[in-house]
Amino acid sequence: MGETEMSTLDQMTPGTSCRISSLSARDKLGQRLLDMGVYPGLEIKVIRNAPLNDPMEVELDGYCVNLRHSEARLVMVDSL
């Protein structure tokens, strides 16, 4: 049985895809992420990091979203 490595979205490098396993954000930030379409079970691909490494651009459900690394750190993901 294979073991899946879990990490946070901010640790993913551009070009990698992963699946969101959970969100540790609560309250307004957790709701904001859900409103942007960031929810458990969704496949997500890291497109690029800004020149100073923040924010990062990700593709989910056919559209692109920019997330601060402090926000991405609250998104637990499984590598694909």
mmCIF file of C-alpha atoms in Angstrom:
data_model
loop_
_atom_site.group_PDB
_atom_site.id
_atom_site.type_symbol
_atom_site.label_atom_id
_atom_site.label_comp_id
_atom_site.label_asym_id
_atom_site.label_seq_id
_atom_site.Cartn_x
_atom_site.Cartn_y
_atom_site.Cartn_z
ATOM 1 C CA MET A 1 0.000 0.000 0.000
ATOM 2 C CA GLY A 2 1.489 3.327 -1.082
ATOM 3 C CA GLU A 3 1.906 6.142 1.349
ATOM 4 C CA THR A 4 1.001 9.664 0.261
ATOM 5 C CA GLU A 5 3.184 12.498 1.489
ATOM 6 C CA MET A 6 1.198 15.397 2.905
ATOM 7 C CA SER A 7 2.585 18.905 2.909
ATOM 8 C CA THR A 8 1.324 22.453 2.614
ATOM 9 C CA LEU A 9 0.580 24.303 -0.608
ATOM 10 C CA ASP A 10 3.303 26.912 -0.031
ATOM 11 C CA GLN A 11 5.927 24.114 -0.216
ATOM 12 C CA MET A 12 4.883 23.114 -3.756
ATOM 13 C CA THR A 13 7.096 24.246 -6.606
ATOM 14 C CA PRO A 14 5.845 25.684 -9.913
ATOM 15 C CA GLY A 15 4.655 22.965 -12.292
ATOM 16 C CA THR A 16 3.576 20.526 -9.578
ATOM 17 C CA SER A 17 0.031 19.309 -9.080
ATOM 18 C CA CYS A 18 -1.534 18.212 -5.827
ATOM 19 C CA ARG A 19 -4.891 17.521 -4.217
ATOM 20 C CA ILE A 20 -6.180 19.599 -1.309
ATOM 21 C CA SER A 21 -6.685 17.345 1.710
ATOM 22 C CA SER A 22 -7.783 19.913 4.300
ATOM 23 C CA LEU A 23 -7.774 23.558 5.298
ATOM 24 C CA SER A 24 -6.444 24.647 8.665
ATOM 25 C CA ALA A 25 -7.670 28.219 8.143
ATOM 26 C CA ARG A 26 -10.694 29.193 10.190
ATOM 27 C CA ASP A 27 -13.017 32.157 10.503
ATOM 28 C CA LYS A 28 -12.809 34.855 7.808
ATOM 29 C CA LEU A 29 -9.702 33.499 6.078
ATOM 30 C CA GLY A 30 -11.127 29.973 5.909
ATOM 31 C CA GLN A 31 -14.353 31.343 4.436
ATOM 32 C CA ARG A 32 -12.379 33.510 1.980
ATOM 33 C CA LEU A 33 -10.468 30.466 0.714
ATOM 34 C CA LEU A 34 -13.721 28.524 0.296
ATOM 35 C CA ASP A 35 -15.273 31.488 -1.547
ATOM 36 C CA MET A 36 -12.270 31.519 -3.938
ATOM 37 C CA GLY A 37 -12.892 27.826 -4.677
ATOM 38 C CA VAL A 38 -10.134 26.372 -2.493
ATOM 39 C CA TYR A 39 -11.737 23.338 -0.833
ATOM 40 C CA PRO A 40 -10.745 19.775 0.129
ATOM 41 C CA GLY A 41 -10.691 17.217 -2.683
ATOM 42 C CA LEU A 42 -9.857 19.742 -5.382
ATOM 43 C CA GLU A 43 -6.874 19.175 -7.682
ATOM 44 C CA ILE A 44 -4.657 22.240 -7.882
ATOM 45 C CA LYS A 45 -1.555 23.116 -9.939
ATOM 46 C CA VAL A 46 1.098 25.634 -8.975
ATOM 47 C CA ILE A 47 1.746 27.926 -11.948
ATOM 48 C CA ARG A 48 4.409 30.319 -10.653
ATOM 49 C CA ASN A 49 5.759 32.340 -7.782
ATOM 50 C CA ALA A 50 6.131 36.122 -7.984
ATOM 51 C CA PRO A 51 9.702 37.422 -8.399
ATOM 52 C CA LEU A 52 10.096 37.927 -4.638
ATOM 53 C CA ASN A 53 8.389 34.550 -4.063
ATOM 54 C CA ASP A 54 5.068 35.978 -2.867
ATOM 55 C CA PRO A 55 2.268 35.627 -3.910
ATOM 56 C CA MET A 56 1.989 32.356 -5.793
ATOM 57 C CA GLU A 57 -0.324 31.721 -8.733
ATOM 58 C CA VAL A 58 -2.296 28.477 -8.771
ATOM 59 C CA GLU A 59 -4.759 26.968 -11.231
ATOM 60 C CA LEU A 60 -7.922 25.340 -9.918
ATOM 61 C CA ASP A 61 -11.093 24.323 -11.731
ATOM 62 C CA GLY A 62 -9.899 26.038 -14.929
ATOM 63 C CA TYR A 63 -9.097 29.456 -13.510
ATOM 64 C CA CYS A 64 -6.100 31.064 -11.819
ATOM 65 C CA VAL A 65 -5.913 32.488 -8.306
ATOM 66 C CA ASN A 66 -3.093 34.296 -6.507
ATOM 67 C CA LEU A 67 -2.478 33.297 -2.901
ATOM 68 C CA ARG A 68 -0.057 34.707 -0.356
ATOM 69 C CA HIS A 69 2.339 32.106 0.988
ATOM 70 C CA SER A 70 0.925 32.796 4.467
ATOM 71 C CA GLU A 71 -2.493 31.701 3.123
ATOM 72 C CA ALA A 72 -1.100 28.742 1.158
ATOM 73 C CA ARG A 73 0.605 27.527 4.344
ATOM 74 C CA LEU A 74 -2.877 26.806 5.754
ATOM 75 C CA VAL A 75 -3.805 24.496 2.848
ATOM 76 C CA MET A 76 -2.770 20.862 3.398
ATOM 77 C CA VAL A 77 -2.144 18.974 0.155
ATOM 78 C CA ASP A 78 -1.266 15.480 -1.070
ATOM 79 C CA SER A 79 1.216 15.183 -3.929
ATOM 80 C CA LEU A 80 -0.104 13.588 -7.119
#
